[in-house]
């Protein structure tokens, strides 16, 4: 959990930058919604949820080990079954994003940026639905 909104936003920017330069270790087949786990250039492990259209709809924090990332995926699966665990937030630039929180309040998933709160809320519903069917 971040101590301030500014720290959380820096965390968002860092994860997005790392995700742009990593190679997935378990690529999704066309048409499959699935989690992909990968090792970043920082030698830490990450995962993201990729929709059947190929779009990344949820990304993780970093983990020291692949097993840690796998535990994170399991936490996203269980906590993502409760729509109340999603929270839409406004970034400093006026865009919106959402986070998925574990029962302890820790952020375990982060969305892309959206131009409006309504779009971010639709994103929550999309991810909530995808998590019910993901492999």
Tab-separated table of C-alpha atoms in Angstrom:
chain	number	residue	atom	x	y	z
A	1	UNK	CA	0.000	0.000	0.000
A	2	UNK	CA	1.280	3.467	-0.839
A	3	UNK	CA	1.641	6.209	1.759
A	4	UNK	CA	0.350	8.902	-0.584
A	5	UNK	CA	-1.544	9.375	-3.820
A	6	UNK	CA	1.617	10.799	-5.428
A	7	UNK	CA	3.557	7.641	-4.527
A	8	UNK	CA	0.785	5.478	-5.983
A	9	UNK	CA	0.824	7.476	-9.208
A	10	UNK	CA	4.615	7.095	-9.448
A	11	UNK	CA	4.116	3.372	-8.926
A	12	UNK	CA	1.604	3.325	-11.776
A	13	UNK	CA	4.045	5.108	-14.077
A	14	UNK	CA	6.888	2.755	-13.139
A	15	UNK	CA	4.852	-0.390	-13.768
A	16	UNK	CA	3.618	0.961	-17.088
A	17	UNK	CA	7.190	1.768	-18.171
A	18	UNK	CA	8.454	-1.691	-17.234
A	19	UNK	CA	5.538	-3.388	-18.987
A	20	UNK	CA	6.407	-1.660	-22.245
A	21	UNK	CA	9.819	-3.331	-22.398
A	22	UNK	CA	9.276	-6.840	-21.090
A	23	UNK	CA	8.871	-10.100	-22.901
A	24	UNK	CA	5.996	-12.331	-21.835
A	25	UNK	CA	7.030	-15.802	-20.716
A	26	UNK	CA	3.623	-17.369	-21.321
A	27	UNK	CA	2.009	-15.651	-24.308
A	28	UNK	CA	-1.730	-15.911	-24.808
A	29	UNK	CA	-3.159	-17.718	-27.771
A	30	UNK	CA	-5.452	-15.658	-29.971
A	31	UNK	CA	-8.912	-15.456	-28.465
A	32	UNK	CA	-7.914	-16.516	-24.937
A	33	UNK	CA	-8.345	-14.355	-21.855
A	34	UNK	CA	-5.541	-15.284	-19.501
A	35	UNK	CA	-2.902	-14.230	-17.054
A	36	UNK	CA	0.645	-13.853	-18.347
A	37	UNK	CA	3.617	-13.955	-15.986
A	38	UNK	CA	6.935	-12.451	-17.051
A	39	UNK	CA	10.278	-11.216	-15.816
A	40	UNK	CA	10.989	-7.507	-16.283
A	41	UNK	CA	14.253	-5.800	-17.135
A	42	UNK	CA	14.577	-5.100	-13.419
A	43	UNK	CA	14.777	-8.904	-12.847
A	44	UNK	CA	11.504	-8.861	-10.930
A	45	UNK	CA	8.370	-10.795	-11.838
A	46	UNK	CA	5.064	-9.326	-12.960
A	47	UNK	CA	1.764	-10.531	-14.329
A	48	UNK	CA	-1.021	-8.998	-16.300
A	49	UNK	CA	-4.489	-10.028	-17.379
A	50	UNK	CA	-4.851	-10.044	-21.135
A	51	UNK	CA	-8.344	-9.935	-22.647
A	52	UNK	CA	-9.292	-12.058	-25.648
A	53	UNK	CA	-8.705	-9.041	-27.925
A	54	UNK	CA	-5.071	-8.915	-26.793
A	55	UNK	CA	-5.479	-5.814	-24.623
A	56	UNK	CA	-3.857	-5.770	-21.187
A	57	UNK	CA	-6.677	-4.885	-18.798
A	58	UNK	CA	-4.992	-5.347	-15.412
A	59	UNK	CA	-1.348	-5.343	-14.357
A	60	UNK	CA	0.454	-6.254	-11.164
A	61	UNK	CA	3.028	-4.826	-8.851
A	62	UNK	CA	6.506	-6.378	-8.945
A	63	UNK	CA	7.407	-9.606	-7.160
A	64	UNK	CA	10.806	-10.985	-6.170
A	65	UNK	CA	9.963	-14.479	-7.433
A	66	UNK	CA	7.783	-16.206	-9.983
A	67	UNK	CA	6.002	-18.032	-7.155
A	68	UNK	CA	5.218	-14.642	-5.603
A	69	UNK	CA	3.651	-13.527	-8.889
A	70	UNK	CA	1.647	-16.763	-9.006
A	71	UNK	CA	0.374	-16.063	-5.485
A	72	UNK	CA	-0.550	-12.573	-6.681
A	73	UNK	CA	-2.580	-14.067	-9.531
A	74	UNK	CA	-4.434	-16.273	-7.047
A	75	UNK	CA	-5.159	-13.211	-4.910
A	76	UNK	CA	-6.498	-11.326	-7.947
A	77	UNK	CA	-8.729	-14.291	-8.799
A	78	UNK	CA	-10.235	-14.470	-5.306
A	79	UNK	CA	-10.476	-10.739	-4.571
A	80	UNK	CA	-11.629	-9.924	-8.102
A	81	UNK	CA	-14.751	-12.001	-7.516
A	82	UNK	CA	-15.976	-9.168	-5.263
A	83	UNK	CA	-16.713	-5.998	-7.257
A	84	UNK	CA	-16.478	-3.978	-4.021
A	85	UNK	CA	-12.705	-4.634	-4.017
A	86	UNK	CA	-12.305	-2.430	-7.117
A	87	UNK	CA	-11.753	1.292	-6.611
A	88	UNK	CA	-11.818	3.975	-9.334
A	89	UNK	CA	-9.322	6.795	-8.770
A	90	UNK	CA	-8.454	10.062	-10.444
A	91	UNK	CA	-4.841	10.709	-11.464
A	92	UNK	CA	-3.210	14.127	-11.136
A	93	UNK	CA	-3.535	14.663	-14.894
A	94	UNK	CA	-7.327	14.278	-14.721
A	95	UNK	CA	-7.434	10.785	-16.207
A	96	UNK	CA	-8.935	7.885	-14.288
A	97	UNK	CA	-7.807	4.368	-13.436
A	98	UNK	CA	-8.886	1.626	-11.092
A	99	UNK	CA	-7.164	-0.596	-8.605
A	100	UNK	CA	-8.058	-3.982	-7.201
A	101	UNK	CA	-7.392	-4.334	-3.486
A	102	UNK	CA	-6.867	-7.405	-1.334
A	103	UNK	CA	-8.753	-7.814	1.943
A	104	UNK	CA	-5.819	-6.150	3.755
A	105	UNK	CA	-6.142	-3.048	1.553
A	106	UNK	CA	-3.009	-3.741	-0.499
A	107	UNK	CA	-3.248	-2.927	-4.206
A	108	UNK	CA	-2.891	-6.159	-6.161
A	109	UNK	CA	-3.979	-4.994	-9.615
A	110	UNK	CA	-3.856	-1.776	-11.588
A	111	UNK	CA	-5.678	-0.742	-14.758
A	112	UNK	CA	-4.696	1.351	-17.720
A	113	UNK	CA	-5.594	5.054	-17.756
A	114	UNK	CA	-9.037	6.153	-18.938
A	115	UNK	CA	-10.171	9.577	-20.131
A	116	UNK	CA	-13.338	9.540	-18.037
A	117	UNK	CA	-14.595	8.095	-14.785
A	118	UNK	CA	-17.423	6.372	-16.678
A	119	UNK	CA	-14.890	4.580	-18.893
A	120	UNK	CA	-12.906	3.481	-15.829
A	121	UNK	CA	-16.119	2.169	-14.256
A	122	UNK	CA	-16.850	0.213	-17.449
A	123	UNK	CA	-13.290	-1.114	-17.233
A	124	UNK	CA	-14.022	-2.400	-13.727
A	125	UNK	CA	-17.083	-4.255	-15.004
A	126	UNK	CA	-15.079	-5.702	-17.902
A	127	UNK	CA	-12.285	-6.995	-15.659
A	128	UNK	CA	-14.799	-8.278	-13.101
A	129	UNK	CA	-16.482	-10.279	-15.880
A	130	UNK	CA	-13.208	-11.521	-17.348
A	131	UNK	CA	-11.988	-12.773	-13.980
A	132	UNK	CA	-15.041	-15.023	-13.751
A	133	UNK	CA	-13.963	-16.823	-16.941
A	134	UNK	CA	-10.156	-16.564	-17.056
A	135	UNK	CA	-8.056	-19.710	-17.320
